[in-house]
Tab-separated table of C-alpha atoms and ligand atoms in Angstrom:
chain	number	residue	atom	x	y	z
A	1	MET	CA	129.323	91.951	93.247
A	2	THR	CA	129.580	92.573	96.987
A	3	GLN	CA	133.155	93.155	98.015
A	4	LYS	CA	134.737	90.845	100.539
A	5	VAL	CA	136.137	92.524	103.623
A	6	SER	CA	139.497	91.114	104.658
A	7	LEU	CA	140.694	91.065	108.265
A	8	THR	CA	143.257	93.716	107.296
A	9	ARG	CA	140.594	96.035	105.953
A	10	TYR	CA	138.330	95.387	108.939
A	11	LEU	CA	141.132	96.318	111.347
A	12	VAL	CA	142.152	99.388	109.354
A	13	GLU	CA	138.551	100.584	109.434
A	14	GLN	CA	138.277	99.906	113.163
A	15	GLN	CA	141.381	102.026	113.579
A	16	ARG	CA	140.433	104.775	111.144
A	17	VAL	CA	136.690	105.102	111.450
A	18	ASP	CA	136.067	104.174	115.029
A	19	GLY	CA	139.442	105.003	116.560
A	20	LEU	CA	138.963	101.826	118.529
A	21	ILE	CA	142.385	100.355	118.048
A	22	PRO	CA	145.793	102.015	117.905
A	23	ALA	CA	148.100	101.124	114.998
A	24	GLN	CA	150.316	98.929	117.187
A	25	LEU	CA	147.364	96.820	118.298
A	26	ARG	CA	146.212	96.478	114.708
A	27	LEU	CA	149.665	95.236	113.737
A	28	LEU	CA	149.672	92.819	116.662
A	29	LEU	CA	146.325	91.315	115.652
A	30	GLU	CA	147.424	90.954	112.050
A	31	VAL	CA	150.550	89.125	113.166
A	32	VAL	CA	148.574	86.797	115.443
A	33	ALA	CA	146.228	86.036	112.533
A	34	ARG	CA	149.213	85.311	110.281
A	35	ALA	CA	150.612	82.922	112.877
A	36	CYS	CA	147.230	81.186	113.120
A	37	LYS	CA	147.255	80.760	109.358
A	38	ARG	CA	150.608	78.992	109.620
A	39	ILE	CA	149.342	76.800	112.458
A	40	SER	CA	146.266	75.962	110.394
A	41	PHE	CA	148.454	74.738	107.528
A	42	ALA	CA	150.555	72.640	109.928
A	43	VAL	CA	147.404	71.136	111.481
A	44	ASN	CA	146.060	70.328	108.028
A	45	LYS	CA	149.165	68.393	107.033
A	46	GLY	CA	148.422	65.761	109.648
A	47	GLU	CA	150.193	62.478	108.963
A	48	LEU	CA	151.818	64.021	105.864
A	49	GLY	CA	153.904	66.381	107.980
A	50	ASP	CA	155.949	65.617	111.061
A	51	VAL	CA	153.274	67.120	113.280
A	52	MET	CA	151.329	64.280	114.891
A	53	GLY	CA	151.843	62.503	118.192
A	54	ALA	CA	153.534	63.298	121.451
A	55	ALA	CA	156.832	65.112	121.919
A	56	GLU	CA	159.172	63.862	124.612
A	57	THR	CA	158.552	66.808	126.902
A	58	GLN	CA	156.087	68.018	129.537
A	59	ASN	CA	154.746	71.532	129.960
A	60	VAL	CA	154.577	73.586	133.150
A	61	GLN	CA	151.281	71.917	134.091
A	62	GLY	CA	152.976	68.501	133.966
A	63	GLU	CA	151.057	67.528	130.809
A	64	VAL	CA	152.782	65.605	128.027
A	65	GLN	CA	153.264	67.997	125.127
A	66	LYS	CA	152.135	67.112	121.632
A	67	LYS	CA	154.395	68.002	118.717
A	68	LEU	CA	151.790	70.475	117.548
A	69	ASP	CA	151.668	72.167	120.973
A	70	ILE	CA	155.363	72.967	120.538
A	71	ILE	CA	155.120	73.912	116.862
A	72	ALA	CA	152.180	76.265	117.505
A	73	ASN	CA	154.009	77.867	120.431
A	74	GLU	CA	157.120	78.475	118.312
A	75	VAL	CA	155.129	79.856	115.401
A	76	LEU	CA	153.416	82.392	117.666
A	77	ILE	CA	156.671	83.495	119.264
A	78	GLU	CA	158.611	83.782	116.000
A	79	ALA	CA	155.826	85.740	114.332
A	80	ASN	CA	155.410	88.174	117.220
A	81	GLU	CA	158.858	88.855	118.629
A	82	TRP	CA	160.320	91.183	115.996
A	83	GLY	CA	157.453	93.538	115.092
A	84	GLY	CA	158.011	96.085	117.866
A	85	HIS	CA	154.434	95.858	119.118
A	86	LEU	CA	155.039	93.564	122.102
A	87	ALA	CA	156.941	93.769	125.371
A	88	ALA	CA	156.503	90.099	126.297
A	89	MET	CA	154.464	86.941	125.788
A	90	ALA	CA	153.125	84.195	128.037
A	91	SER	CA	151.910	80.778	126.995
A	92	GLU	CA	150.395	77.613	128.406
A	93	GLU	CA	153.499	75.866	127.100
A	94	MET	CA	156.095	78.057	128.863
A	95	GLU	CA	156.713	78.306	132.568
A	96	GLY	CA	157.887	81.913	132.656
A	97	ILE	CA	157.198	84.890	130.451
A	98	TYR	CA	159.029	85.372	127.149
A	99	VAL	CA	160.482	88.857	127.039
A	100	VAL	CA	161.054	90.268	123.549
A	101	PRO	CA	164.839	89.968	122.954
A	102	ASN	CA	166.953	93.115	123.182
A	103	ARG	CA	167.774	93.052	119.475
A	104	TYR	CA	164.156	94.033	118.726
A	105	PRO	CA	162.262	97.141	119.811
A	106	GLN	CA	159.925	96.662	122.759
A	107	GLY	CA	156.276	97.616	122.379
A	108	GLU	CA	153.579	98.352	124.915
A	109	TYR	CA	151.459	95.206	124.679
A	110	LEU	CA	151.483	91.806	126.362
A	111	LEU	CA	150.259	88.732	124.507
A	112	LEU	CA	149.040	85.570	126.228
A	113	PHE	CA	148.035	82.385	124.448
A	114	ASP	CA	147.110	78.765	124.600
A	115	PRO	CA	148.857	77.887	121.335
A	116	LEU	CA	146.910	74.692	120.741
A	117	ASP	CA	143.816	74.134	122.801
A	118	GLY	CA	142.188	70.715	122.827
A	119	SER	CA	145.470	68.857	122.377
A	120	SER	CA	143.851	65.480	123.081
A	121	ASN	CA	141.928	65.912	119.813
A	122	ILE	CA	144.944	66.466	117.531
A	123	ASP	CA	145.597	62.844	116.721
A	124	VAL	CA	141.930	61.990	116.161
A	125	ASN	CA	141.257	64.764	113.639
A	126	VAL	CA	138.767	66.697	115.758
A	127	SER	CA	138.616	70.522	115.942
A	128	ILE	CA	141.321	72.284	117.949
A	129	GLY	CA	142.319	75.925	118.200
A	130	THR	CA	144.501	78.795	119.382
A	131	ILE	CA	143.225	81.129	122.118
A	132	PHE	CA	144.770	84.566	122.720
A	133	SER	CA	144.420	87.563	124.999
A	134	VAL	CA	146.057	91.001	124.747
A	135	LEU	CA	146.815	93.298	127.676
A	136	LYS	CA	148.553	96.640	127.910
A	137	LYS	CA	151.810	96.710	129.858
A	138	PRO	CA	151.504	99.026	132.886
A	139	ASP	CA	153.506	102.158	132.013
A	140	ASP	CA	154.622	103.067	135.542
A	141	HIS	CA	158.000	101.328	135.283
A	142	PRO	CA	160.586	100.441	132.639
A	143	GLY	CA	161.113	96.871	131.479
A	144	VAL	CA	158.652	94.055	131.876
A	145	GLN	CA	158.084	91.399	134.497
A	146	GLU	CA	155.656	88.558	135.180
A	147	ALA	CA	153.635	90.703	137.607
A	148	ASP	CA	152.726	92.994	134.674
A	149	PHE	CA	150.619	90.156	133.258
A	150	LEU	CA	148.573	89.734	136.436
A	151	GLN	CA	145.670	91.937	135.381
A	152	ALA	CA	141.977	91.112	135.585
A	153	GLY	CA	140.310	89.964	132.347
A	154	ALA	CA	138.279	93.189	132.301
A	155	LYS	CA	141.533	94.960	131.332
A	156	GLN	CA	141.963	93.001	128.077
A	157	VAL	CA	142.240	95.195	124.985
A	158	ALA	CA	141.700	92.362	122.491
A	159	ALA	CA	140.855	88.679	122.705
A	160	GLY	CA	140.035	85.896	120.319
A	161	TYR	CA	140.580	82.414	119.080
A	162	CYS	CA	141.204	80.621	115.836
A	163	ILE	CA	139.472	77.281	115.377
A	164	TYR	CA	141.004	74.668	113.094
A	165	GLY	CA	137.954	72.662	112.102
A	166	PRO	CA	136.177	71.918	108.814
A	167	GLN	CA	136.897	75.617	108.240
A	168	THR	CA	139.602	77.729	109.834
A	169	THR	CA	137.803	80.575	111.553
A	170	LEU	CA	139.148	83.511	113.540
A	171	VAL	CA	136.834	85.069	116.114
A	172	LEU	CA	137.834	88.412	117.567
A	173	THR	CA	136.794	91.198	119.918
A	174	VAL	CA	138.412	94.542	120.604
A	175	GLY	CA	135.555	95.529	122.901
A	176	ASP	CA	133.084	96.477	120.193
A	177	GLY	CA	131.180	93.219	119.707
A	178	VAL	CA	132.425	89.990	118.194
A	179	ALA	CA	133.413	89.484	114.559
A	180	MET	CA	134.171	86.263	112.710
A	181	PHE	CA	136.584	85.726	109.807
A	182	THR	CA	136.908	82.619	107.663
A	183	LEU	CA	140.231	81.660	106.095
A	184	ASP	CA	140.010	81.776	102.310
A	185	ARG	CA	142.680	79.261	101.388
A	186	GLU	CA	142.861	80.318	97.728
A	187	GLN	CA	143.434	83.975	98.634
A	188	GLY	CA	145.432	83.162	101.763
A	189	SER	CA	143.518	85.714	103.823
A	190	PHE	CA	140.873	85.877	106.529
A	191	VAL	CA	137.566	87.236	105.233
A	192	LEU	CA	134.856	88.807	107.405
A	193	THR	CA	131.939	86.367	107.433
A	194	GLN	CA	129.855	87.527	110.401
A	195	GLU	CA	129.646	90.614	112.599
A	196	ASN	CA	127.916	91.254	115.911
A	197	LEU	CA	127.640	87.617	116.946
A	198	ARG	CA	124.915	87.156	119.571
A	199	VAL	CA	124.538	84.321	122.057
A	200	PRO	CA	120.812	83.617	122.647
A	201	GLU	CA	119.889	84.234	126.299
A	202	ASP	CA	118.136	80.880	126.652
A	203	THR	CA	119.221	77.460	125.528
A	204	LYS	CA	118.394	73.768	125.600
A	205	GLU	CA	122.005	72.618	125.228
A	206	PHE	CA	124.709	72.085	127.817
A	207	ALA	CA	128.365	71.041	127.590
A	208	ILE	CA	130.131	69.375	130.494
A	209	ASN	CA	132.312	66.291	130.931
A	210	MET	CA	129.669	64.005	132.459
A	211	SER	CA	132.238	61.400	133.475
A	212	ASN	CA	133.204	63.701	136.362
A	213	MET	CA	129.655	63.842	137.724
A	214	ARG	CA	130.435	61.970	140.924
A	215	HIS	CA	133.097	64.560	141.784
A	216	TRP	CA	130.955	67.678	141.257
A	217	ASP	CA	129.791	70.125	143.872
A	218	ALA	CA	126.046	70.156	144.753
A	219	PRO	CA	124.999	73.263	142.720
A	220	VAL	CA	126.475	71.884	139.474
A	221	LYS	CA	124.924	68.453	140.110
A	222	ARG	CA	121.553	70.087	140.791
A	223	TYR	CA	121.682	72.086	137.555
A	224	ILE	CA	122.589	69.076	135.402
A	225	ASP	CA	120.070	66.810	137.174
A	226	GLU	CA	117.369	69.326	136.358
A	227	CYS	CA	118.446	69.449	132.695
A	228	LEU	CA	118.472	65.652	132.528
A	229	ALA	CA	114.953	65.460	134.004
A	230	GLY	CA	113.774	67.097	130.750
A	231	LYS	CA	110.107	67.927	130.047
A	232	ASP	CA	108.844	66.298	133.235
A	233	GLY	CA	111.405	67.997	135.486
A	234	PRO	CA	111.507	71.501	136.976
A	235	ARG	CA	112.808	73.026	133.717
A	236	GLY	CA	109.856	71.733	131.694
A	237	LYS	CA	111.927	71.137	128.564
A	238	ASP	CA	114.273	68.518	127.141
A	239	PHE	CA	117.980	69.369	126.944
A	240	ASN	CA	120.649	68.188	124.539
A	241	MET	CA	124.288	67.573	125.468
A	242	ARG	CA	127.546	68.169	123.570
A	243	TRP	CA	131.160	67.760	124.745
A	244	ILE	CA	133.974	68.143	122.219
A	245	ALA	CA	136.824	68.337	124.754
A	246	SER	CA	138.226	71.342	122.875
A	247	MET	CA	137.107	74.471	124.681
A	248	VAL	CA	137.553	76.383	121.441
A	249	ALA	CA	135.069	74.159	119.629
A	250	ASP	CA	132.548	74.119	122.484
A	251	VAL	CA	132.700	77.914	122.851
A	252	HIS	CA	132.468	78.366	119.087
A	253	ARG	CA	129.225	76.358	119.027
A	254	ILE	CA	127.873	78.515	121.861
A	255	LEU	CA	128.717	81.726	119.987
A	256	MET	CA	126.941	80.316	116.932
A	257	ARG	CA	123.752	78.950	118.516
A	258	GLY	CA	123.828	79.348	122.299
A	259	GLY	CA	124.356	76.860	125.091
A	260	VAL	CA	126.152	76.646	128.390
A	261	PHE	CA	129.709	75.348	128.871
A	262	MET	CA	131.009	74.242	132.251
A	263	TYR	CA	134.323	73.024	133.547
A	264	PRO	CA	133.630	73.403	137.253
A	265	TRP	CA	135.750	72.780	140.310
A	266	ASP	CA	135.539	69.134	141.325
A	267	LYS	CA	136.711	66.898	144.134
A	268	ARG	CA	139.393	65.049	142.163
A	269	GLU	CA	141.989	67.690	143.002
A	270	PRO	CA	140.185	69.840	145.585
A	271	GLU	CA	143.075	72.278	145.987
A	272	LYS	CA	142.782	73.282	142.316
A	273	PRO	CA	140.015	75.779	141.511
A	274	GLY	CA	139.357	74.022	138.184
A	275	LYS	CA	141.075	72.564	135.140
A	276	LEU	CA	141.107	75.512	132.775
A	277	ARG	CA	143.564	78.357	132.961
A	278	LEU	CA	142.359	81.865	133.774
A	279	MET	CA	144.737	84.089	131.854
A	280	TYR	CA	144.790	82.501	128.395
A	281	GLU	CA	141.678	80.323	128.318
A	282	ALA	CA	138.904	81.603	130.605
A	283	ASN	CA	139.552	85.358	130.302
A	284	PRO	CA	139.584	85.656	126.495
A	285	MET	CA	136.635	83.268	126.100
A	286	SER	CA	134.652	85.070	128.826
A	287	TRP	CA	135.176	88.437	127.186
A	288	LEU	CA	134.107	87.111	123.777
A	289	VAL	CA	130.985	85.542	125.283
A	290	GLU	CA	130.114	88.722	127.213
A	291	GLN	CA	130.688	90.841	124.119
A	292	ALA	CA	128.155	88.610	122.362
A	293	GLY	CA	125.560	89.111	125.108
A	294	GLY	CA	126.345	86.003	127.164
A	295	ALA	CA	127.796	85.668	130.664
A	296	ALA	CA	130.746	83.965	132.358
A	297	THR	CA	131.326	83.231	136.047
A	298	ASN	CA	133.282	80.857	138.237
A	299	GLY	CA	130.063	80.069	140.121
A	300	LYS	CA	130.580	82.963	142.483
A	301	GLU	CA	131.852	85.945	140.575
A	302	ARG	CA	132.305	87.288	137.075
A	303	ILE	CA	135.436	85.706	135.619
A	304	LEU	CA	136.596	89.019	134.159
A	305	ASP	CA	136.687	90.541	137.665
A	306	ILE	CA	139.032	87.931	139.148
A	307	GLU	CA	142.359	89.500	140.162
A	308	PRO	CA	144.985	86.945	139.144
A	309	THR	CA	147.819	86.025	141.465
A	310	LYS	CA	149.627	83.535	139.202
A	311	LEU	CA	150.314	83.331	135.497
A	312	HIS	CA	149.102	79.743	135.161
A	313	GLN	CA	146.278	80.057	137.673
A	314	ARG	CA	143.297	77.771	137.151
A	315	VAL	CA	139.651	78.659	137.439
A	316	SER	CA	136.214	77.088	137.469
A	317	VAL	CA	134.313	78.086	134.313
A	318	ILE	CA	130.592	78.488	133.612
A	319	LEU	CA	129.886	80.452	130.437
A	320	GLY	CA	127.396	80.915	127.644
A	321	SER	CA	123.699	81.787	127.426
A	322	LYS	CA	123.019	84.468	130.024
A	323	ASN	CA	119.955	83.055	131.749
A	324	GLU	CA	121.531	79.618	132.204
A	325	VAL	CA	124.814	81.010	133.563
A	326	GLU	CA	122.833	83.174	135.994
A	327	ARG	CA	120.827	80.132	137.080
A	328	VAL	CA	123.910	77.990	137.832
A	329	THR	CA	125.558	80.938	139.599
A	330	GLY	CA	122.358	81.446	141.609
A	331	TYR	CA	122.432	77.809	142.719
A	332	HIS	CA	125.955	78.398	144.072
A	333	ALA	CA	124.738	81.446	146.015
A	334	GLU	CA	121.826	79.478	147.513
A	335	LYS	CA	124.268	76.859	148.711
B	1	AHM	P1	144.547	71.768	126.815
B	1	AHM	O1	144.698	73.257	126.811
B	1	AHM	O2	145.701	71.087	127.459
B	1	AHM	O3	144.180	71.210	125.499
B	1	AHM	O4	143.339	71.440	127.870
B	1	AHM	C1	142.156	72.178	127.860
B	1	AHM	C2	141.013	71.337	127.331
B	1	AHM	C3	139.831	72.180	126.927
B	1	AHM	O5	139.940	72.566	125.599
B	1	AHM	C4	138.673	71.248	127.122
B	1	AHM	O6	137.480	71.924	127.404
B	1	AHM	C5	139.121	70.399	128.292
B	1	AHM	O7	140.536	70.486	128.339
B	1	AHM	C6	138.716	68.971	128.148
B	1	AHM	O8	139.036	68.297	129.316
B	1	AHM	P2	138.623	66.746	129.569
B	1	AHM	O9	139.582	65.948	128.778
B	1	AHM	O10	138.785	66.602	131.046
B	1	AHM	O11	137.210	66.575	129.116
B	2	MG	MG1	143.806	74.764	126.469
């Protein structure tokens, strides 16, 4: 019988054999996975638990919070604050950073997360997820402040997401490719189910919210028009479209079978660079996609090279199969 490899064993081996991750980072990732397990169980309860519907609050982005947004945020904080591996956390659901309280030891890592991505899908039983990114706190000063989080995505030391869909699946990179773990509910543990995920360089599938078409910039419109023209158009092939409205689910599909995902800048709110957030949505997803052989840009530059200036900064996102991302980015350059 082939032995199953648990997430714990995988991380221990990454630490021991490859020396890729220090013990504190291994602990951190185990704790994040444990929190995701708890969130998965809460998500699964649905109408049977007090988890559905809107809360009476708004987050820093002015969006109405769902009960599960708040629950997931609390679960992640409670799980991570006492272990001694973190200095502070930042979340889509909190305006400022959350510094680990004095009663616990402070570690050297910073954790950022979107506790529940795809919130509009919670109440309709469609896949949602948790996205996370780990940075190292700069060691040139004591204490921790918001500015410590403002590091380019290329500095991440770990990134991943957990998707709560037909299966609960954790997808992770520590800079050595992308590995996937499926939650075994009977055992209560994540089990390694795929290593070295690869995003095919070409694709016939795109993901974009087409209802915003009239607001797009010319290069994005050109790219989609060419896809829509199919076999008889300049691309010479028919394309398929998918849009789940959970970035986690759209990116997961791309990691599994390729495709291109776009949430570009548009004219609805021209002062905003895009809808998605750089630090805890675009950066971790871009690193995962790059680690799997894909690409990610904002139309002009590699997302991982963007130097952030604000914790909740937004960004235009084009990611997925390399040749398609390069094509859309090329159209922006031509413009
Ligand atoms: P959220 O973090 O508040 O859930 O918002 C992010 C989500 C992404 O998961 C998804 O790609 C996008 O918003 C969908 O936006 P739209 O409803 O405009 O299609
Ligand atoms: Mg989100």
